Structure formats: structure tokens, C-alpha cells
One Martini backbone bead per residue (centre of mass of N, CA, C, O) as a GRO file, in nm:
protein
  118
    1UNK     BB    1   6.377  11.365   9.713
    2UNK     BB    2   6.492  11.638   9.840
    3UNK     BB    3   6.621  11.572  10.171
    4UNK     BB    4   6.538  11.263  10.186
    5UNK     BB    5   6.688  11.014  10.382
    6UNK     BB    6   6.489  10.761  10.333
    7UNK     BB    7   6.611  10.681  10.044
    8UNK     BB    8   6.894  10.620  10.232
    9UNK     BB    9   6.924  10.399  10.480
   10UNK     BB   10   7.232  10.320  10.476
   11UNK     BB   11   7.324  10.647  10.510
   12UNK     BB   12   7.166  10.796  10.734
   13UNK     BB   13   7.344  10.754  10.989
   14UNK     BB   14   7.600  10.887  10.878
   15UNK     BB   15   7.479  11.166  10.816
   16UNK     BB   16   7.375  11.231  11.099
   17UNK     BB   17   7.652  11.214  11.237
   18UNK     BB   18   7.786  11.439  11.072
   19UNK     BB   19   7.592  11.669  11.147
   20UNK     BB   20   7.610  11.619  11.473
   21UNK     BB   21   7.898  11.471  11.560
   22UNK     BB   22   7.790  11.176  11.613
   23UNK     BB   23   7.935  10.824  11.652
   24UNK     BB   24   7.776  10.613  11.842
   25UNK     BB   25   7.575  10.467  11.616
   26UNK     BB   26   7.836  10.371  11.475
   27UNK     BB   27   7.986  10.105  11.382
   28UNK     BB   28   8.279   9.966  11.379
   29UNK     BB   29   8.476   9.894  11.112
   30UNK     BB   30   8.615   9.594  10.998
   31UNK     BB   31   8.830   9.480  10.808
   32UNK     BB   32   8.866   9.196  10.579
   33UNK     BB   33   9.156   9.310  10.484
   34UNK     BB   34   9.449   9.367  10.373
   35UNK     BB   35   9.594   9.705  10.316
   36UNK     BB   36   9.774   9.915  10.074
   37UNK     BB   37   9.799  10.234   9.996
   38UNK     BB   38   9.842  10.494   9.817
   39UNK     BB   39   9.999  10.760   9.836
   40UNK     BB   40   9.930  11.103   9.968
   41UNK     BB   41  10.081  11.248   9.770
   42UNK     BB   42  10.174  11.162   9.415
   43UNK     BB   43  10.387  11.339   9.425
   44UNK     BB   44  10.616  11.471   9.682
   45UNK     BB   45  10.653  11.770   9.916
   46UNK     BB   46  10.786  11.635  10.200
   47UNK     BB   47  10.494  11.503  10.244
   48UNK     BB   48  10.302  11.202  10.332
   49UNK     BB   49  10.030  10.964  10.305
   50UNK     BB   50   9.969  10.648  10.470
   51UNK     BB   51   9.742  10.377  10.406
   52UNK     BB   52   9.594  10.122  10.625
   53UNK     BB   53   9.472   9.779  10.678
   54UNK     BB   54   9.337   9.570  10.952
   55UNK     BB   55   9.173   9.262  11.041
   56UNK     BB   56   9.401   9.222  11.267
   57UNK     BB   57   9.589   9.181  11.519
   58UNK     BB   58   9.938   9.307  11.533
   59UNK     BB   59  10.247   9.305  11.411
   60UNK     BB   60  10.397   9.589  11.253
   61UNK     BB   61  10.551   9.710  10.943
   62UNK     BB   62  10.679  10.034  10.821
   63UNK     BB   63  10.880  10.082  10.532
   64UNK     BB   64  11.161  10.255  10.377
   65UNK     BB   65  11.303  10.246  10.044
   66UNK     BB   66  11.530  10.241   9.820
   67UNK     BB   67  11.640  10.131   9.501
   68UNK     BB   68  11.878   9.958   9.658
   69UNK     BB   69  11.738   9.846   9.942
   70UNK     BB   70  11.762  10.068  10.147
   71UNK     BB   71  11.695  10.169  10.456
   72UNK     BB   72  11.543  10.497  10.555
   73UNK     BB   73  11.269  10.399  10.716
   74UNK     BB   74  11.070  10.370  11.022
   75UNK     BB   75  10.731  10.417  11.088
   76UNK     BB   76  10.651  10.113  11.187
   77UNK     BB   77  10.691   9.918  11.515
   78UNK     BB   78  10.401   9.756  11.612
   79UNK     BB   79  10.108   9.715  11.789
   80UNK     BB   80   9.796   9.652  11.627
   81UNK     BB   81   9.477   9.698  11.569
   82UNK     BB   82   9.204   9.669  11.416
   83UNK     BB   83   9.202   9.874  11.114
   84UNK     BB   84   9.248  10.214  11.028
   85UNK     BB   85   9.541  10.391  10.890
   86UNK     BB   86   9.760  10.680  10.935
   87UNK     BB   87  10.074  10.791  10.789
   88UNK     BB   88  10.331  11.018  10.826
   89UNK     BB   89  10.580  11.127  10.580
   90UNK     BB   90  10.900  11.273  10.633
   91UNK     BB   91  11.135  11.375  10.355
   92UNK     BB   92  11.335  11.626  10.410
   93UNK     BB   93  11.622  11.442  10.428
   94UNK     BB   94  11.572  11.360  10.139
   95UNK     BB   95  11.608  11.279   9.820
   96UNK     BB   96  11.527  11.269   9.521
   97UNK     BB   97  11.289  11.006   9.425
   98UNK     BB   98  11.254  10.664   9.451
   99UNK     BB   99  11.027  10.483   9.665
  100UNK     BB  100  10.972  10.212   9.900
  101UNK     BB  101  10.687  10.070  10.062
  102UNK     BB  102  10.627   9.853  10.351
  103UNK     BB  103  10.395   9.599  10.460
  104UNK     BB  104  10.401   9.399  10.767
  105UNK     BB  105  10.202   9.095  10.873
  106UNK     BB  106  10.315   8.822  10.903
  107UNK     BB  107  10.223   8.696  10.587
  108UNK     BB  108  10.194   8.992  10.514
  109UNK     BB  109  10.293   9.164  10.201
  110UNK     BB  110  10.347   9.509  10.094
  111UNK     BB  111  10.404   9.725   9.800
  112UNK     BB  112  10.509  10.065   9.716
  113UNK     BB  113  10.534  10.352   9.513
  114UNK     BB  114  10.731  10.660   9.541
  115UNK     BB  115  10.764  11.027   9.489
  116UNK     BB  116  11.031  11.254   9.530
  117UNK     BB  117  10.996  11.618   9.486
  118UNK     BB  118  11.219  11.914   9.501
   0.00000   0.00000   0.00000
């Protein structure tokens, strides 16, 4: 039946919180593994968003490199708690091209490619 939230009990709490704007009843979910998502939008001009998840607290670094391997930006170099995060990267001072961003935390290292088109 249309409009009956009881047909989807797993999603009912989330929908009700969205409608009422209250998130107190939804437990914060902690990711089960490290992940680094593809930036969005890609290609981008001049800014893009990079999303990553951390299953445990720790020092992390999020850096951007050009195709020659030269570091062009350090977006994050700090202690973060477990959770999901978004970082905005403003590349207005960089030239068009392919760039690589890396996330490292302890033994975990991941890299993705992004394209800046001006």
C-alpha cells in the first residue's frame, strides 16, 4: 500500500527522522572498512568533493599529486575519528590535467584519479 511505512520497517526510522528533521533516534553507523570514493563531479572545474570513510580513529592524510608525482596540495593531515567525511578541493590555482589523490591512515593507502578541465 502506498504511504504505509510499516511495509519497510528497516527504513521507517530513517524516513521518519528525515520528515521530522530529528536524527536522535538513528544510531550513528560506523563504517566497517576504509574506503576512498571517486571525487564528484569528475571532470571538475574548479572544485570537487572527495568522500572517504574510516572504520577507526587515527591520523590520516589526504594529498593531491600531479602526474609527475609532485605533491600539489595537502587537503587533510590530522587526527579523525571513525566515520564518513567529505572534503572540498578547490583547484582554481592549478592548470588543467589529470591529478591523483591519496588517502593514507596507518597501513591503509588508496589512490584515485581525477581530471581538472578549465
